[in-house]
Coordinates of C-alpha atoms in Angstrom, one line a residue:
Chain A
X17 CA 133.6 116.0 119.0
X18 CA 133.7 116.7 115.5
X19 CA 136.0 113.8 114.0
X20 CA 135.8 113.6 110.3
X21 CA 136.1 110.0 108.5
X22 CA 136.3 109.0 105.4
X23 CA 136.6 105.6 104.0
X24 CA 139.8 105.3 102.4
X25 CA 137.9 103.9 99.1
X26 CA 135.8 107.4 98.9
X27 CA 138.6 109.2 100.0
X28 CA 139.7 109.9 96.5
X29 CA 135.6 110.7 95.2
X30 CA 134.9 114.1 94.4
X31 CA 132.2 115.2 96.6
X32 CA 128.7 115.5 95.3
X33 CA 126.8 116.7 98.1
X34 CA 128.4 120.1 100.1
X35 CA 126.7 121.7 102.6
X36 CA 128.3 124.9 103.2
X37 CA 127.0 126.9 106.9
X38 CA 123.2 126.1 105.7
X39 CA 120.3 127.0 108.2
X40 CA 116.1 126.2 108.0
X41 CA 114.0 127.6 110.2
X42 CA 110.5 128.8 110.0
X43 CA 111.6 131.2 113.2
X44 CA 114.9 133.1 112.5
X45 CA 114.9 132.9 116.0
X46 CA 114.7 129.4 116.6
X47 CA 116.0 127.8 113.6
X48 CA 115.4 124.1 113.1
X49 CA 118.7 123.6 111.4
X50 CA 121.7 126.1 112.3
X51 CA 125.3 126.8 110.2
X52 CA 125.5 122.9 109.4
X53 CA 128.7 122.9 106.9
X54 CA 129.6 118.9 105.3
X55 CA 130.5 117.2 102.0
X56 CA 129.7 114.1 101.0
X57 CA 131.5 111.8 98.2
X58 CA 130.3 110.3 95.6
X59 CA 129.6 106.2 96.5
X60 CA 129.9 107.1 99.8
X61 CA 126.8 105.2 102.4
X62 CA 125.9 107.5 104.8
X63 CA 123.3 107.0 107.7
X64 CA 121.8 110.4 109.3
X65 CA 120.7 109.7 113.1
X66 CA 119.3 111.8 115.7
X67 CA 116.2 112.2 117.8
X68 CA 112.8 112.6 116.6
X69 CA 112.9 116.1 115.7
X70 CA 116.2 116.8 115.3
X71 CA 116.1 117.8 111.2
X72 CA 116.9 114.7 109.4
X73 CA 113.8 114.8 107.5
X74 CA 114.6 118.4 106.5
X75 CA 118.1 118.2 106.2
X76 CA 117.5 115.8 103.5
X77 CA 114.4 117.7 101.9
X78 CA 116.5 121.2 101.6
X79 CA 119.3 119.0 99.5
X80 CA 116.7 119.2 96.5
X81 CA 114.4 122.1 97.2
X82 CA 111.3 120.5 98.6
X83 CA 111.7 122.9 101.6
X84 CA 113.5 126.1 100.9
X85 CA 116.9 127.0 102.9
X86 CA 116.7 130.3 105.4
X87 CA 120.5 130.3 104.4
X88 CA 123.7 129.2 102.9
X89 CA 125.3 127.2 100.0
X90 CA 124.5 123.7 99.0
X91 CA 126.3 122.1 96.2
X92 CA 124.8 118.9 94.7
X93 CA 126.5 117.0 91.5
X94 CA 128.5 120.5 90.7
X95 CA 125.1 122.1 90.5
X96 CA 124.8 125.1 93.3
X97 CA 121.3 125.0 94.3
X98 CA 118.9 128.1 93.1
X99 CA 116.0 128.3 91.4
X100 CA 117.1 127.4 87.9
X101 CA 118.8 124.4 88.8
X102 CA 116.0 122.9 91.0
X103 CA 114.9 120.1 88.0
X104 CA 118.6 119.6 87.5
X105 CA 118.9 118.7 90.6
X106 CA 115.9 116.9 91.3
X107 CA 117.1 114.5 88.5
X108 CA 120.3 114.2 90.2
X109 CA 118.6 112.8 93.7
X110 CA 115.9 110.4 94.2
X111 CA 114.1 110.0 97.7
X112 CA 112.0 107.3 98.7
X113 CA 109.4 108.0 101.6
X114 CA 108.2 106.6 105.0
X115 CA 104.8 105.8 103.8
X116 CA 104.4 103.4 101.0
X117 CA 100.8 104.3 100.7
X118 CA 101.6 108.2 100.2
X119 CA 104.2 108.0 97.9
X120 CA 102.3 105.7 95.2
X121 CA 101.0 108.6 92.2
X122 CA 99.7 105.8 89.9
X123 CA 97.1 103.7 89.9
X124 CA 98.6 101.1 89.0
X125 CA 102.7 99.7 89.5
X126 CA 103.3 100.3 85.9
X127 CA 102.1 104.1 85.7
X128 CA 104.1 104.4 89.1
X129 CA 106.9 103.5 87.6
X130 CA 106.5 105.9 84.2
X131 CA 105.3 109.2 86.3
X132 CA 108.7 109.8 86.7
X133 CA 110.2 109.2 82.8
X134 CA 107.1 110.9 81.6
X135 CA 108.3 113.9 83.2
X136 CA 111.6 113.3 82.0
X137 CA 110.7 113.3 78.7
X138 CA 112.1 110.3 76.9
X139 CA 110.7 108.7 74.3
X140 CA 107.7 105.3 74.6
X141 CA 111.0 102.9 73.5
X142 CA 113.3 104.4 76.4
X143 CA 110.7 104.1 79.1
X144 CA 109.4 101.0 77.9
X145 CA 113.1 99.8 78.2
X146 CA 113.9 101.0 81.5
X147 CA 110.4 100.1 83.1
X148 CA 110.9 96.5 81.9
X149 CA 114.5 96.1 83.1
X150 CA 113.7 97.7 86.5
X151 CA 110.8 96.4 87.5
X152 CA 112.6 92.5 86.4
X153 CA 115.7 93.6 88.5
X154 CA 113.8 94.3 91.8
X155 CA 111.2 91.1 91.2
X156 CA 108.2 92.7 90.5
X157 CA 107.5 92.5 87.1
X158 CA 105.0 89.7 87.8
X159 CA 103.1 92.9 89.5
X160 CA 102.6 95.8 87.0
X161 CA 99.4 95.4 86.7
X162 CA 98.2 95.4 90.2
X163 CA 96.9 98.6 91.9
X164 CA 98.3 99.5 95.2
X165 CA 95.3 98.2 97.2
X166 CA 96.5 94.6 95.8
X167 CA 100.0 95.4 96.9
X168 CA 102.0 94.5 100.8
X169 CA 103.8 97.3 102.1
X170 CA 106.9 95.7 101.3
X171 CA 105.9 95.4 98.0
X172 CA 105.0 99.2 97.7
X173 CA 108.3 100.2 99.1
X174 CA 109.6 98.4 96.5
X175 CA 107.6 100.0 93.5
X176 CA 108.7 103.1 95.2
X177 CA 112.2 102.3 94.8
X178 CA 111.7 101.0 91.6
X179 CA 109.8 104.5 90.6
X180 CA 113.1 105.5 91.6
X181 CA 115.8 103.8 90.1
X182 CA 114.0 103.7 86.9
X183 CA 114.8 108.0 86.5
X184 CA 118.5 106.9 87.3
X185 CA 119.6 109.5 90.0
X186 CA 122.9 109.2 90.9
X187 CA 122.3 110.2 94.9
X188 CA 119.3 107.9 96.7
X189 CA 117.7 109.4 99.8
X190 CA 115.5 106.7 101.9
X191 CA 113.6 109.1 104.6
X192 CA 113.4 106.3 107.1
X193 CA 112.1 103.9 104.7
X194 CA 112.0 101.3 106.7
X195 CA 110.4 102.4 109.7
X196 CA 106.9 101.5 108.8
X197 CA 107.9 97.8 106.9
X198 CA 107.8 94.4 108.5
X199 CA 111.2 92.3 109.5
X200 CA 111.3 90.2 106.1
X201 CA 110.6 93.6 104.0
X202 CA 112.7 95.3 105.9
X203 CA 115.8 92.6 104.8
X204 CA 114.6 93.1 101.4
X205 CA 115.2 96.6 101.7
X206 CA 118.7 96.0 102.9
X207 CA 119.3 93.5 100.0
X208 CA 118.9 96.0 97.6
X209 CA 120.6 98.2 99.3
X210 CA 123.9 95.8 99.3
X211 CA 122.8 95.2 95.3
X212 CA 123.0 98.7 94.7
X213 CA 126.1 99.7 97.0
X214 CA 127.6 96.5 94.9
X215 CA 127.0 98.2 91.9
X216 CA 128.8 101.1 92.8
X217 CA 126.5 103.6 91.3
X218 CA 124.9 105.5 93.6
X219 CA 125.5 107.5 96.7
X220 CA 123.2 106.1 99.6
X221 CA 121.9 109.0 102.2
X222 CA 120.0 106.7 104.7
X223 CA 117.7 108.5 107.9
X224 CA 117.3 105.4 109.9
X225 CA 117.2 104.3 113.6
X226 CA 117.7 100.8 112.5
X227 CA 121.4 100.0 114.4
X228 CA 121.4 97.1 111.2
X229 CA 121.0 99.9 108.9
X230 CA 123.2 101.9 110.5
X231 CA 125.8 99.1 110.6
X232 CA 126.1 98.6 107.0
X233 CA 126.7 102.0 106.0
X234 CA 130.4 103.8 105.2
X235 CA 129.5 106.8 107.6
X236 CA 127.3 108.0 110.5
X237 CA 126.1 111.8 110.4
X238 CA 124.4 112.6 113.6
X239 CA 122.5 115.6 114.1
X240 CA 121.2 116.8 117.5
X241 CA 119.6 120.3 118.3
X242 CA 120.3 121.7 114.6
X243 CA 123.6 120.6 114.1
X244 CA 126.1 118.4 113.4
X245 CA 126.9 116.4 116.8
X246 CA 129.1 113.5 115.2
X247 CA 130.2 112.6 111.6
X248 CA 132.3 108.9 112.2
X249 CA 132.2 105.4 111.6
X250 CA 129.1 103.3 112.4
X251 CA 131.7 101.2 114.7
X252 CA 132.7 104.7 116.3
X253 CA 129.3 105.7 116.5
X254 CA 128.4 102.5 118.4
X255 CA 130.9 102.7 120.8
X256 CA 129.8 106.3 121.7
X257 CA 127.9 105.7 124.8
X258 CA 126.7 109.5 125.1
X259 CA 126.5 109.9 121.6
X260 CA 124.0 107.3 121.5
X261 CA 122.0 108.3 124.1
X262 CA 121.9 111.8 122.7
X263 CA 120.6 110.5 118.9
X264 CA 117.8 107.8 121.4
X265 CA 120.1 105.3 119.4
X266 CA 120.5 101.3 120.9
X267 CA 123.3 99.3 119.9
X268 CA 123.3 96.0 117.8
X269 CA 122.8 92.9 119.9
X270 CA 126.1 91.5 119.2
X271 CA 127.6 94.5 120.4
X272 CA 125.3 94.7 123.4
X273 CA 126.3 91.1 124.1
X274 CA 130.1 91.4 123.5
X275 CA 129.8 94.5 125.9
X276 CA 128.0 92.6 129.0
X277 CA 130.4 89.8 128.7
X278 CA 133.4 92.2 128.6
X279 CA 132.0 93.2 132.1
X280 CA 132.2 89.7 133.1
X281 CA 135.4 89.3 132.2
X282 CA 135.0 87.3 129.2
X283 CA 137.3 89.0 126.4
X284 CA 135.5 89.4 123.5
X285 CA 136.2 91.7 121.2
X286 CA 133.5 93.6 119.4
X287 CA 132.0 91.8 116.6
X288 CA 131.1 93.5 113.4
X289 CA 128.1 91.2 113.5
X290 CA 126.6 88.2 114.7
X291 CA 128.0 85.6 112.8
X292 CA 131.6 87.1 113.6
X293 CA 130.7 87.4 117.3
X294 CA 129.6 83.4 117.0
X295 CA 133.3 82.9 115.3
X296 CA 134.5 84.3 118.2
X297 CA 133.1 82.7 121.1
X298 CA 133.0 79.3 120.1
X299 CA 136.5 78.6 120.4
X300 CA 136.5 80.1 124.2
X301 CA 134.3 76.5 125.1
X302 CA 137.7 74.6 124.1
X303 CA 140.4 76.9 125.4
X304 CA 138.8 76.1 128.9
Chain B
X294 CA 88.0 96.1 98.9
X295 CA 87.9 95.3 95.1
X296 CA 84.4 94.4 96.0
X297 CA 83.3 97.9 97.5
X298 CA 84.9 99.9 94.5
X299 CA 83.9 97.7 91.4
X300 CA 84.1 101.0 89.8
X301 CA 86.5 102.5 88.4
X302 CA 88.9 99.0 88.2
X303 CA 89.8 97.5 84.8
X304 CA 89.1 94.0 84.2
X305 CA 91.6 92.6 81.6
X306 CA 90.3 89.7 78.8
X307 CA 91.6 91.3 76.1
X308 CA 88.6 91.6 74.1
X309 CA 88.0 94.2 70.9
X310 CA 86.5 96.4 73.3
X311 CA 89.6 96.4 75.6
X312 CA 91.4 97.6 72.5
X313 CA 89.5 100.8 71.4
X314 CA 90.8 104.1 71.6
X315 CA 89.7 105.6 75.4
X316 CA 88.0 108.1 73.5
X317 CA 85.5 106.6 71.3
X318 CA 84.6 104.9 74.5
X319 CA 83.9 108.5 76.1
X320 CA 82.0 109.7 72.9
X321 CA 80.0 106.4 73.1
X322 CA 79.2 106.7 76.3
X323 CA 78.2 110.1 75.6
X324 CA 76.5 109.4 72.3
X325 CA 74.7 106.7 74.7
X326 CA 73.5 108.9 77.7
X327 CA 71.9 110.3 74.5
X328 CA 70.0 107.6 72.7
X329 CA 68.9 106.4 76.2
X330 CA 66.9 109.3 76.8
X331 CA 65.4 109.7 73.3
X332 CA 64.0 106.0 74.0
X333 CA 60.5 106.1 74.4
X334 CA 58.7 103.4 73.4
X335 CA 58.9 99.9 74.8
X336 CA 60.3 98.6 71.4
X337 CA 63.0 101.3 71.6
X338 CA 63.5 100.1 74.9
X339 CA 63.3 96.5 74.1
X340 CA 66.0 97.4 71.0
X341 CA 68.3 99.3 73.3
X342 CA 68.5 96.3 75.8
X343 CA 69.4 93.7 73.3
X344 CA 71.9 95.8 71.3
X345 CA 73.1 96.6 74.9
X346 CA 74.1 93.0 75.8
X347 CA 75.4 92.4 73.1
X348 CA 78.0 95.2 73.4
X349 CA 78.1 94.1 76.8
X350 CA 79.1 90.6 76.1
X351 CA 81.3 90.9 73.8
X352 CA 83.6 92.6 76.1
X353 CA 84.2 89.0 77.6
X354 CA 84.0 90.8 80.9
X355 CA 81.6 88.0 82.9
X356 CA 77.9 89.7 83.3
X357 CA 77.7 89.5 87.1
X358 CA 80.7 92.4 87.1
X359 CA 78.0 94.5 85.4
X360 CA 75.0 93.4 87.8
X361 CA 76.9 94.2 90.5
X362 CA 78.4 97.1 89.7
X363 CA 74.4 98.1 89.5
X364 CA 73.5 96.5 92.9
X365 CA 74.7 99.3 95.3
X366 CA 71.8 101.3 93.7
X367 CA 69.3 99.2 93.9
X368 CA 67.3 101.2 96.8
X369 CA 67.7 104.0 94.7
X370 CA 66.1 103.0 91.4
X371 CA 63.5 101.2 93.6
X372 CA 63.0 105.0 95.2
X373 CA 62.6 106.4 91.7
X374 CA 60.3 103.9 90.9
X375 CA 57.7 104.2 93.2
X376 CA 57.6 107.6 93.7
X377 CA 57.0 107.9 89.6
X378 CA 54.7 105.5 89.5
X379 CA 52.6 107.0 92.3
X380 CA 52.9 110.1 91.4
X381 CA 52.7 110.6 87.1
X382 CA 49.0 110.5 86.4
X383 CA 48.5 109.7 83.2
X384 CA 46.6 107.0 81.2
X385 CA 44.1 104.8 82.5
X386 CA 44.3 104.3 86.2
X387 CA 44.7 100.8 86.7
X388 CA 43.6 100.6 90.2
X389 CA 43.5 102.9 93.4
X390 CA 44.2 102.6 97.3
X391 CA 42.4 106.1 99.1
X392 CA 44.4 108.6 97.6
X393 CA 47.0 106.6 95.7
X394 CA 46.6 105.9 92.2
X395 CA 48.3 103.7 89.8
X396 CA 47.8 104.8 86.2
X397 CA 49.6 103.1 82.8
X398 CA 51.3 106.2 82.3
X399 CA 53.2 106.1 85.2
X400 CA 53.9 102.7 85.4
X401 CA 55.4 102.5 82.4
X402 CA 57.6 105.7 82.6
X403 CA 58.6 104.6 86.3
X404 CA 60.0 101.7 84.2
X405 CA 61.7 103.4 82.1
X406 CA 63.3 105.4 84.6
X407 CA 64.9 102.4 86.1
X408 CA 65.7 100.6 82.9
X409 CA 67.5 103.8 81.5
X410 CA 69.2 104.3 85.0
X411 CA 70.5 100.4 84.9
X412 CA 71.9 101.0 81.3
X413 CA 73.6 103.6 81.9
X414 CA 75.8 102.4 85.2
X415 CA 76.2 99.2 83.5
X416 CA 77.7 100.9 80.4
X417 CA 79.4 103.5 82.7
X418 CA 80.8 100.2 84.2
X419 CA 81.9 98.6 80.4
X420 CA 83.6 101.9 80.1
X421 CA 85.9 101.3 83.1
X422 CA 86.1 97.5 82.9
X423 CA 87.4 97.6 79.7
X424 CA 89.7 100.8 80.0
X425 CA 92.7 101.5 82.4
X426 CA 92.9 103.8 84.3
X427 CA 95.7 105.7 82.8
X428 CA 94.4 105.1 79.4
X429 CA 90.8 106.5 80.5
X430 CA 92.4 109.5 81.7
X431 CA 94.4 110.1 78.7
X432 CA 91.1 109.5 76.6
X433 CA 89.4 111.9 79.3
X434 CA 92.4 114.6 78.5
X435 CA 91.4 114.0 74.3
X436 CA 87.8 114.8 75.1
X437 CA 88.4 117.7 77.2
X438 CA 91.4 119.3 74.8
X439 CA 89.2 122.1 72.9
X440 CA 88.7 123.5 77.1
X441 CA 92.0 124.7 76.6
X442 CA 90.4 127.4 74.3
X443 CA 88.6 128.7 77.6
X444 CA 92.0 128.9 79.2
X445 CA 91.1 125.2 81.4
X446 CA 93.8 122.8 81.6
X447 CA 92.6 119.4 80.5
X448 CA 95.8 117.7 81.9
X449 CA 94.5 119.6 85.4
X450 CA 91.4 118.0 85.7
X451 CA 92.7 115.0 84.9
X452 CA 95.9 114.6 87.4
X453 CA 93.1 115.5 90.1
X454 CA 90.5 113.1 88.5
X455 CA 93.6 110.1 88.8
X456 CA 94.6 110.9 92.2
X457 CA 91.4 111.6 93.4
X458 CA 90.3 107.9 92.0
X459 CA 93.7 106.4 93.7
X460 CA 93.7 107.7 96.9
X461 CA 89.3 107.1 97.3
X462 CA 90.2 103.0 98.7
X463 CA 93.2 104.0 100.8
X464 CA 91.2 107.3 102.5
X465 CA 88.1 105.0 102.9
X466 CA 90.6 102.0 104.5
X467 CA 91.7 104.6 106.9
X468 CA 88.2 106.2 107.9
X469 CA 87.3 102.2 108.9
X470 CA 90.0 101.9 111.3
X471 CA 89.1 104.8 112.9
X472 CA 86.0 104.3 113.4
X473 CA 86.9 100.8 114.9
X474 CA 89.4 102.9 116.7
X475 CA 86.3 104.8 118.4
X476 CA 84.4 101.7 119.0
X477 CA 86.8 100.2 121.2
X478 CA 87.0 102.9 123.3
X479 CA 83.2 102.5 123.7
X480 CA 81.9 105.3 120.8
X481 CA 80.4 102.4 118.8
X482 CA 78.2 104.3 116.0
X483 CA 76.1 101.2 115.6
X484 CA 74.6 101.6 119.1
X485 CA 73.8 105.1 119.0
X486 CA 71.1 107.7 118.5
X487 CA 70.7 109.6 115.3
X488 CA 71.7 113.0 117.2
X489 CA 74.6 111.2 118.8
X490 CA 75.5 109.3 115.5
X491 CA 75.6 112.6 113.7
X492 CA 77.6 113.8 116.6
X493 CA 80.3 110.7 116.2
X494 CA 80.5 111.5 112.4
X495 CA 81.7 114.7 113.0
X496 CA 84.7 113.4 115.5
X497 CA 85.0 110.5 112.4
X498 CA 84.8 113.9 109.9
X499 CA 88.2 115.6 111.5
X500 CA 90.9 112.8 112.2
X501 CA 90.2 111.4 108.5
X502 CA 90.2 115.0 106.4
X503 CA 93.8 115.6 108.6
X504 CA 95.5 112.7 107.7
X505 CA 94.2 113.4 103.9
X506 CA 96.1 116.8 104.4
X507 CA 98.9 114.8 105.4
X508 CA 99.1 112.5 103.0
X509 CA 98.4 115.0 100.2
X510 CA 101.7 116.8 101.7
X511 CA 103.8 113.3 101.1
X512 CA 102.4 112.9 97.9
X513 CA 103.1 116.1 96.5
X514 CA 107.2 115.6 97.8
X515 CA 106.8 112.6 96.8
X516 CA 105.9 114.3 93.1
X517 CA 108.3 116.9 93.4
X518 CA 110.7 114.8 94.1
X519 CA 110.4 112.6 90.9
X520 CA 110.6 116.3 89.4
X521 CA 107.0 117.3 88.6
X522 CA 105.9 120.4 87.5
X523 CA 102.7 122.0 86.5
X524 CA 102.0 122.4 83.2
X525 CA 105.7 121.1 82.0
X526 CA 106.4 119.0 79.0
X527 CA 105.6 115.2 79.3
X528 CA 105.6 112.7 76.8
X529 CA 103.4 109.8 77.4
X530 CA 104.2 106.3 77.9
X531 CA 100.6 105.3 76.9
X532 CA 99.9 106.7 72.9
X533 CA 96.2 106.6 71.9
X534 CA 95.7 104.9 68.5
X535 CA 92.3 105.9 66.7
X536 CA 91.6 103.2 64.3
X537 CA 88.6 101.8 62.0
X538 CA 87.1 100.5 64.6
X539 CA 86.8 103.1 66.7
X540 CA 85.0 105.1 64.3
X541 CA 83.0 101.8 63.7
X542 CA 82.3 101.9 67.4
X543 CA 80.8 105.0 67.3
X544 CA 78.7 104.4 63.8
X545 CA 77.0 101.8 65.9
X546 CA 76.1 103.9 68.3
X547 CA 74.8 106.9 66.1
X548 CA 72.7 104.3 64.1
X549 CA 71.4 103.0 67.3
X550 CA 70.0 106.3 67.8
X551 CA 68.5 106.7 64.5
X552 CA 66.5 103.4 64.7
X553 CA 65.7 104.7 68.4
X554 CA 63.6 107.8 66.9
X555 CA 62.4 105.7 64.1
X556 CA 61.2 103.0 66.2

C-alpha cells in the first residue's frame, strides 16, 4: 500500500516537516492518530484526504502545538517540536481555517491583518510595509477599512490568507478552507494558490475533499483509521478505486467521463483535466 | 446590520475630532458624565446643549447618526420620565388626577433626567463615531494603565472588550437564523404565550451559547496559530500621539464645568 512519491523537482528539497511514529489520542486506548511516521519537503503541495473523522484536522494542528502529541518526534524547519520552540515554530507555519467568520480577531481588515506582526514585534515602518504590499497583492486593499460584517465569505477567506502571508511563514496549512466558500471564491482560492506555488516560497499542506484541489497538488497523503493509508500522486490517487472509496473521495469529471467511455470502448486516455480531455476527443469525430 | 449596532462603528470624515488622541476622548467623556450631573439649572442645561452641538457638529459626522443612535432608548427615557414626574413632589403642584399629582419640581427634574440621559449616549456615540475601534481600545488600555498597580492587566480587559465588540453582530446574525430555523418547523415565538415564549428562549438560549463555545475554540487556534500569547511583548501598529489639542480638548471641557457650577 504504502508507495512513496516524490516529485522529482522536490526530490532534492530538504525536508521541513518530519513526522517520526507520532500518536494523539485523548484515549491511550483508542488513539485518534496511531505511529504515523512521514517527511515532507520543502515546496512540496501536498493534499491530506480521508473521511470525516479520520485526523486531518489534528494531524495538522499537532504540526505546531495547538493540540499536544500523546507521542513521538515531529520536526518542523530543523526545529524539533517541545515547549521552547512552540513560537518558533508557530512563525514557521501559518494555517488558515474553515470558518471565515471564526478566524477574523480584528475588527476591522486592517487590524486583521497587523494582529499577527504585532505579535511579532516589528517595528510601525515594517508592518506598515508589509500590510500595504499584502493586502495590494491579494486585491483587497480597496477593503481595510471594512469590518467583517461588510465583508463576503470569499472576501474573509481572503483577509485570512492575507493575515497570513503578511507574517511570512514558510509552510501554509489551509484546514479545508474551502469547504464553506462559494464556486467563484473557491477559484480565487485556487488562484492564489497557483500565485503562491508560482512563487516557489512556500510549502502548501492542503485538507481538502475538493478532487480540483486535490488535482493540482504535488502529493496526496491519505489517512484512514489513524494512519497513513496512501502517500502517492493525485493521478495515482484517482485511479485508486478502493482507495477512494475508503477516503469518501469522487473523482474529477473528466476522469469520470474518460472512465465511462473507456467502458464503451472509446479509448481515451485519462485526461489531466478538462480542457486536455476536450483535446483529446475532438479529433476521434474525424478519424471516423 | 450597521443599522442595529450604530454603536460602537467609526464613521470616518476626517474631522479634528477624528484626530485626537483616544484618550482625551475617554477623559472627556468622563470629565463629561461629570459636568452633566452637576447641571442643575435650566441655563446650565440650556449652556450644556449648545456647547454640546457644537462639539457635536464639528465632528462632521451628520446629526441623524447621533439621533439615532439615541432612538433605541426612547421607551426608556420616556419610562424615566413619567415615573419622575409622577412621583418627585416638590414645588407647586401644577394640577392633579385622584391620586396623581404633577408638581414643578418634578417636572422639571423628569426633564432633566432625559436631557442628561440623551447627552450622554449621544456623546458616548461621538466618542465611537469618531474613534476606531482599535484606536479606542488602545486609548481604553492608556486610561486603564495605573490598574496594573493592582496587579489587573489593562491589555486583558481590553482583548476581551475588542472581541467581545467583534463577535456581538456575528453571535446576534446567528441567534436570527435560529430562531427562523424554529419557526419553520412550527415554534414561531411571535405566535406564542409568554410561558411558552420564555420556554422557546431557553431552546433559542442553548444552540446559540454552543456555537459561541465553538467559535471561541476557532478563534483562539486561530490566535495561537498567528502565535499569540498572553501577556507577551507586542508593539503596536497604531501609536497614540497626545498633542495641543488634546489637552485643549479637555480645557474645554473642564471650563464647561466651571461655568456649569457658576451658572
Amino acid at each position: 500500500m504504502k508507495n512513496i512519491h516524490t516529485e522529482g523537482a522536490a526530490e532534492a528539497a530538504p525536508a521541513v516537516i518530519t513526522l517520526d511514529r507520532v500518536s494523539f489520542g485523548y484515549d491511550p486506548e483508542h488513539p485518534i492518530l496511531h505511529d504515523l511516521s512521514l517527511s515532507i519537503s520543502g515546496g512540496q503541495w501536498v493534499s491530506i484526504v480521508g473521511s470525516n473523522g479520520c485526523g486531518k484536522s489534528t494531524l495538522v494542528k499537532l504540526l505546531n502545538a495547538l493540540l499536544p502529541k500523546s507521542d513521538g518526534e515531529i520536526t518542523v524547519c530543523g526545529h524539533r517540536l517541545e515547549e521552547e520552540s512552540i513560537q518558533d515554530i508557530r512563525q514557521c507555519i501559518g494555517m488558515v481555517f474553515q470558518n471565515p467568520d471564526n478566524q477574523f480577531i480584528g475588527a476591522t481588515v486592517e487590524e486583521d491583518i497587523v494582529f499577527g506582526l504585532e505579535g511579532l514585534c516589528l517595528p510601525y515602518a515594517e508592518m506598515e510595509e508589509r500590510l500595504q504590499a499584502i493586502s495590494v497583492k491579494l486585491g483587497i486593499d480597496h477593503l481595510l477599512s471594512k469590518h467583517p460584517g461588510e465583508l463576503s465569505g470569499g472576501q474573509k477567506q481572503r483577509v485570512a490568507i492575507a493575515s497570513i502571508l503578511a507574517m511570512r511563514p514558510g509552510i501554509v496549512i489551509f484546514d479545508e478552507a474551502s469547504s464553506m466558500l462559494d464556486e467563484g471564491s473557491r477559484n480565487e482560492l485556487m488562484e492564489i494558490l497557483q500565485g503562491m506555488r508560482a512563487e516557489g516560497n512556500y510549502t502548501i499542506l492542503m485538507i481538502t475533499h475538493d478532487a480540483d484541489e486535490i488535482l493540482a497538488s504535488d502529493r496526496v497523503l491519505a489517512l484512514h483509521g489513524g494512519g497513513l493509508a496512501a502517500d502517492v500522486t493525485p493521478a495515482e490517487l484517482f485511479r485508486d478505486e478502493e482507495l477512494l472509496r475508503k477516503c469518501h473521495l469522487r473523482e474529477p469529471y473528466p476522469w469520470q467521463l474518460a472512465r465511462e467511455l473507456q467502458q464503451l470502448g472509446i479509448p481515451v486516455e485519462v485526461p489531466a483535466d478538462e480542457k486536455e480531455l476536450i483535446d483529446r476527443l475532438w479529433p476521434s469525430n474525424y478519424s471516423k | 446590520m450597521n443599522e442595529r449596532l450604530l454603536l460602537g462603528r467609526s464613521i470616518e470624515t476626517g474631522s479634528w475630532v477624528h484626530k485626537l488622541d483616544a484618550r482625551s476622548k475617554i477623559l472627556a467623556m468622563l470629565l463629561y458624565l461629570v459636568v452633566i450631573l452637576l447641571a442643575d439649572s435650566w441655563w446650565a442645561m440650556a449652556g450644556l446643549a449648545v456647547f454640546s452641538a457644537a462639539v457635536l457638529a464639528s465632528t462632521k459626522v451628520p446629526l441623524k447618526y447621533y439621533i439615532k443612535a439615541a432612538k433605541p432608548l426612547r421607551y426608556l427615557m420616556l419610562f424615566i420620565f413619567v415615573v419622575q414626574a409622577l412621583t418627585i413632589k416638590e414645588g407647586e403642584p401644577l394640577f392633579s388626577i385622584g391620586s396623581f399629582a404633577l408638581h414643578e419640581g418634578g417636572l422639571s427634574l423628569a426633564a432633566f433626567s432625559v436631557i442628561r440621559m440623551f447627552l450622554l449616549i449621544t456623546f458616548t456615540a461621538l466618542l465611537t463615531f469618531t474613534t476606531r475601534p482599535a484606536k479606542l481600545n488602545q486609548g481604553l488600555e492608556g486610561v486603564l494603565s495605573p490598574l496594573k498597580k493592582l496587579g489587573l492587566s489593562p491589555e486583558r480587559i481590553t482583548l476581551m472588550i475588542s472581541i467581545a465588540l467583534r463577535f456581538i453582530p456575528t453571535i446576534l446574525d446567528e441567534s436570527q437564523i435560529i430562531m427562523k430555523a424554529q419557526a419553520s418547523r412550527g415554534a414561531d415565538l411571535k405566535e406564542l404565550p409568554l410561558k411558552e415564549k420564555m420556554r422557546m428562549l431557553v431552546s433559542l438560549l442553548v444552540p446559540v451559547i454552543s456555537s459561541a463555545f465553538r467559535r471561541a475554540q476557532d478563534l483562539v487556534y486561530s490566535m495561537e496559530a498567528r502565535g499569540f500569547r498572553m501577556d507577551a511583548p507586542r508593539t503596536k501598529y497604531h501609536r497614540p500621539a497626545w498633542g495641543a489639542a488634546d489637552t485643549a480638548f479637555i480645557l474645554m471641557f473642564v471650563i464647561m464645568g466651571v461655568a456649569v457650577v457658576v451658572l
